[in-house]
Short mmCIF file of C-alpha atoms in Angstrom, two decimals:
data_model
loop_
_atom_site.label_atom_id
_atom_site.label_comp_id
_atom_site.label_asym_id
_atom_site.label_seq_id
_atom_site.Cartn_x
_atom_site.Cartn_y
_atom_site.Cartn_z
CA THR A 4 65.26 176.81 47.08
CA THR A 5 64.59 176.67 50.80
CA THR A 6 61.14 177.33 52.15
CA THR A 7 60.28 180.96 52.93
CA THR A 8 58.26 180.12 56.03
CA THR A 9 60.38 180.33 59.15
CA THR A 10 60.02 178.99 62.65
CA THR A 11 58.71 181.28 65.39
CA PRO A 12 60.38 182.61 68.57
CA VAL A 13 58.36 180.00 70.46
CA HIS A 14 60.50 177.24 68.95
CA ALA A 15 63.67 178.91 70.17
CA ALA A 16 62.20 179.45 73.64
CA ALA A 17 61.13 175.80 73.84
CA LEU A 18 64.56 174.57 72.81
CA GLN A 19 66.19 176.92 75.30
CA ALA A 20 64.03 175.53 78.11
CA MET A 21 64.89 171.97 77.11
CA SER A 22 68.57 172.82 76.92
CA CYS A 23 68.57 174.32 80.40
CA THR A 24 66.80 171.24 81.76
CA VAL A 25 69.15 168.70 80.20
CA ARG A 26 72.60 170.31 80.13
CA ASN A 27 75.04 169.53 82.97
CA HIS A 28 72.90 166.66 84.26
CA ASP A 29 74.57 163.37 83.36
CA MET A 30 71.46 161.19 83.47
CA ALA A 31 69.30 163.74 81.67
CA GLU A 32 71.89 164.02 78.91
CA LYS A 33 72.10 160.25 78.50
CA ILE A 34 68.31 159.85 78.33
CA PHE A 35 67.97 162.73 75.86
CA CYS A 36 70.63 161.27 73.56
CA MET A 37 68.91 157.85 73.61
CA ASN A 38 65.83 159.40 71.99
CA GLN A 39 66.02 159.32 68.19
CA GLU A 40 63.25 161.90 67.92
CA ALA A 41 65.30 164.25 70.07
CA ILE A 42 68.24 163.83 67.70
CA LYS A 43 66.00 164.60 64.72
CA MET A 44 64.59 167.62 66.53
CA MET A 45 68.12 169.00 66.92
CA GLU A 46 68.88 168.31 63.26
CA SER A 47 65.70 170.12 62.28
CA ALA A 48 66.61 173.11 64.46
CA LEU A 49 69.92 173.38 62.59
CA GLY A 50 68.06 173.50 59.26
CA MET A 51 68.98 170.07 57.95
CA TYR A 52 65.44 169.35 56.76
CA SER A 53 64.65 172.80 55.38
CA HIS A 54 66.18 172.16 51.95
CA SER A 55 64.08 171.21 48.94
CA ASP A 56 65.82 168.21 47.39
CA ALA A 57 63.85 168.70 44.20
CA THR A 58 65.04 172.25 43.51
CA GLU A 59 68.03 172.95 45.78
CA SER A 60 71.20 172.55 43.74
CA ASN A 61 73.35 172.20 46.85
CA SER A 62 71.03 169.87 48.76
CA ASN A 63 72.59 167.11 50.83
CA ALA A 64 72.47 163.40 50.06
CA TYR A 65 70.88 162.54 53.38
CA ILE A 66 68.08 165.03 52.73
CA SER A 67 67.26 163.62 49.31
CA ARG A 68 67.10 160.14 50.82
CA SER A 69 64.76 161.20 53.59
CA THR A 70 61.07 160.34 53.49
CA GLN A 71 59.82 163.89 53.98
CA GLN A 72 57.65 165.17 51.12
CA GLN A 73 58.05 168.88 51.87
CA PRO A 74 60.96 170.74 53.48
CA LEU A 75 60.38 171.90 57.04
CA PRO A 76 60.22 175.61 57.94
CA VAL A 77 63.57 177.39 57.91
CA PRO A 78 64.84 177.83 61.49
CA THR A 79 65.50 181.34 62.69
CA ASP A 80 69.06 182.38 63.47
CA ALA A 81 68.14 182.37 67.16
CA LEU A 82 66.98 178.75 66.92
CA LYS A 83 70.15 177.76 65.07
CA ARG A 84 72.29 179.38 67.77
CA LYS A 85 70.50 177.57 70.59
CA ALA A 86 70.61 174.21 68.79
CA LEU A 87 74.31 174.63 68.04
CA PHE A 88 75.08 175.57 71.65
CA PHE A 89 73.05 172.62 72.95
CA ILE A 90 74.77 170.12 70.66
CA GLN A 91 78.19 171.45 71.58
CA ALA A 92 77.34 171.03 75.27
CA LEU A 93 76.15 167.46 74.73
CA VAL A 94 79.06 166.17 72.65
CA THR A 95 81.78 167.82 74.74
CA SER A 96 80.38 167.34 78.25
CA ASP A 97 82.21 165.29 80.86
CA SER A 98 79.68 162.47 80.45
CA SER A 99 80.00 162.36 76.65
CA ASP A 100 81.77 159.49 74.90
CA ALA A 101 82.54 158.28 71.38
CA CYS A 102 79.07 156.83 70.91
CA ARG A 103 77.39 160.12 71.77
CA VAL A 104 79.59 162.06 69.35
CA CYS A 105 78.69 159.52 66.66
CA LEU A 106 74.99 160.06 67.37
CA PHE A 107 75.45 163.69 66.38
CA GLN A 108 77.68 162.86 63.42
CA ARG A 109 75.22 164.22 60.86
CA SER A 110 74.75 167.45 62.80
CA ILE A 111 78.51 167.91 63.18
CA GLN A 112 79.09 167.40 59.48
CA TYR A 113 76.18 169.63 58.54
CA VAL A 114 77.40 172.62 60.53
CA SER A 115 80.96 171.93 59.37
CA THR A 116 79.92 172.39 55.77
CA TRP A 117 77.09 174.95 56.07
CA TYR A 118 77.95 177.16 59.04
CA LEU A 119 81.59 178.12 58.37
CA ASP A 120 81.59 179.65 54.91
CA PRO A 121 80.54 183.34 55.08
CA SER A 122 78.74 182.93 51.76
CA LEU A 123 76.46 180.39 53.45
CA GLN A 124 76.45 181.72 57.02
CA SER A 125 76.79 185.48 57.45
CA HIS A 126 76.70 185.59 61.25
CA ALA A 127 80.22 185.59 62.72
CA ASP A 128 79.05 184.34 66.12
CA ILE A 129 77.52 181.21 64.57
CA ARG A 130 80.71 180.56 62.61
CA GLU A 131 82.79 181.03 65.78
CA THR A 132 80.58 178.69 67.85
CA THR A 133 80.86 176.04 65.14
CA LEU A 134 84.66 176.38 65.05
CA SER A 135 84.78 176.22 68.84
CA MET A 136 82.80 172.98 68.86
CA LEU A 137 85.01 171.37 66.21
CA THR A 138 88.23 172.31 68.02
CA ARG A 139 86.89 170.95 71.31
CA ILE A 140 85.86 167.65 69.68
CA LEU A 141 89.30 167.27 68.14
CA ASP A 142 90.99 168.19 71.41
CA GLN A 143 88.97 165.69 73.47
CA LYS A 144 89.54 162.88 70.93
CA LYS A 145 86.44 160.95 72.01
CA SER A 146 85.54 160.53 68.35
CA VAL A 147 86.86 162.63 65.48
CA ASN A 148 85.74 160.70 62.40
CA ALA A 149 82.75 162.96 61.72
CA ILE A 150 85.14 165.87 61.30
CA LEU A 151 87.86 163.99 59.44
CA ASP A 152 85.30 162.76 56.90
CA VAL A 153 84.95 166.39 55.75
CA LYS A 154 88.63 167.26 56.31
CA SER A 155 89.32 168.13 52.68
CA TYR A 156 86.46 170.62 52.62
CA LEU A 157 87.52 172.15 55.93
CA VAL A 158 91.16 172.48 54.88
CA ASP A 159 90.26 174.10 51.55
CA LEU A 160 87.90 176.54 53.25
CA GLY A 161 90.29 177.11 56.15
CA VAL A 162 93.22 178.05 53.92
CA ARG A 163 91.05 180.62 52.16
CA ARG A 164 89.54 182.01 55.37
CA VAL A 165 92.87 182.33 57.18
CA GLN A 166 94.30 184.19 54.18
CA GLU A 167 91.26 186.47 53.99
CA LEU A 168 91.24 187.23 57.72
CA ARG A 169 94.98 187.84 57.92
CA SER A 170 94.81 190.26 54.99
CA LEU A 171 92.23 192.51 56.67
CA GLN A 172 93.44 196.04 57.29
CA GLU A 173 94.19 197.02 60.87
CA GLY A 174 91.05 198.40 62.45
CA GLU A 175 87.70 197.51 63.98
CA GLU A 176 86.82 194.80 61.44
CA LYS A 177 90.10 192.94 61.92
CA GLU A 178 89.69 193.13 65.70
CA MET A 179 86.15 191.76 65.44
CA MET A 180 87.37 188.87 63.27
CA SER A 181 90.36 188.03 65.49
CA GLU A 182 88.52 185.27 67.38
CA GLU A 183 87.44 183.56 64.16
CA LEU A 184 91.01 183.75 62.85
CA GLU A 185 92.45 182.20 66.03
CA LEU A 186 89.90 179.39 65.91
CA TRP A 187 90.60 178.67 62.24
CA GLU A 188 94.35 178.54 62.93
CA LEU A 189 93.79 176.15 65.82
CA LEU A 190 91.45 173.95 63.76
CA MET A 191 93.94 173.76 60.88
CA SER A 192 96.69 172.73 63.29
CA GLN A 193 94.49 170.04 64.85
CA LEU A 194 93.39 168.67 61.48
CA ALA A 195 97.03 168.24 60.47
CA THR A 196 97.70 165.82 63.33
CA ALA A 197 94.28 164.22 63.96
CA VAL A 198 94.04 160.41 63.74
CA ARG A 199 90.89 158.52 62.81
CA ASP A 200 89.17 156.73 65.67
CA GLU A 201 89.88 153.24 64.34
CA PHE A 202 93.62 154.01 64.25
CA ASN A 203 93.81 155.67 67.63
CA PRO A 204 96.23 153.55 69.71
CA ASN A 205 94.54 154.69 72.92
CA ARG A 206 91.39 152.75 72.03
CA ASN A 207 90.97 149.05 72.59
CA ALA A 208 90.32 146.66 69.70
CA GLU A 209 86.57 146.46 70.33
CA GLU A 210 86.16 150.23 70.26
CA ARG A 211 88.20 150.54 67.06
CA LEU A 212 86.06 147.92 65.33
CA LEU A 213 82.82 149.61 66.40
CA LEU A 214 83.98 153.01 65.26
CA SER A 215 85.28 151.73 61.93
CA MET A 216 81.81 150.30 61.24
CA GLN A 217 80.37 153.79 61.64
CA LYS A 218 82.02 154.70 58.34
CA ASP A 219 79.55 152.50 56.49
CA ASP A 220 76.79 154.89 57.54
CA GLN A 221 78.51 158.05 56.29
CA VAL A 222 76.58 160.36 53.98
CA ASP A 223 77.65 163.28 51.86
CA THR A 224 76.93 166.59 53.60
CA LEU A 225 78.95 168.92 51.39
CA PRO A 226 77.28 171.78 49.58
CA GLN A 227 77.53 171.06 45.88
#
């Protein structure tokens, strides 16, 4: 199971302050992304280290290989929202590049497999923000391997979600879910035509080699 102790509103406020300081400032973004502890802080805020590898049946491979002895406190929904928004801003900003997207590869794959299924994430706004980030990454084509590595999972889930959302009866619920449906339809369309970084003809040979080497560091992030 996950730990029952949660983070406090202070954590969310601190992350919000950091986000406001860093976002939209090219140099601040670059410096922040060069800090491995900052990357881990963002992963923690998403909940990546709040799973007990000893008892959680759907724990992730990268968690079980970590050196932590006890899972960290479960982040609040507010903290998850702010971390997700911050990461989206960093990986899709004008100053972002393939290397930066790769730095957040684990975070991207984690939210792809834990934040989109309503049985795992009940808040529609978090699901929509996650879908928005994935569609923007695929549209910008700076680096898409993190998403394509979990393509099968996304397609399987997407087919089911599109069917479920389209079958909703006309009314308030269907209207509320319309944004999520549009994002899922866009994501499915993008996944059908997306090309892995190492095969992207718009990249030079050196970039393709570097990005292909990133595959060696992939870890399983799918819920079991």
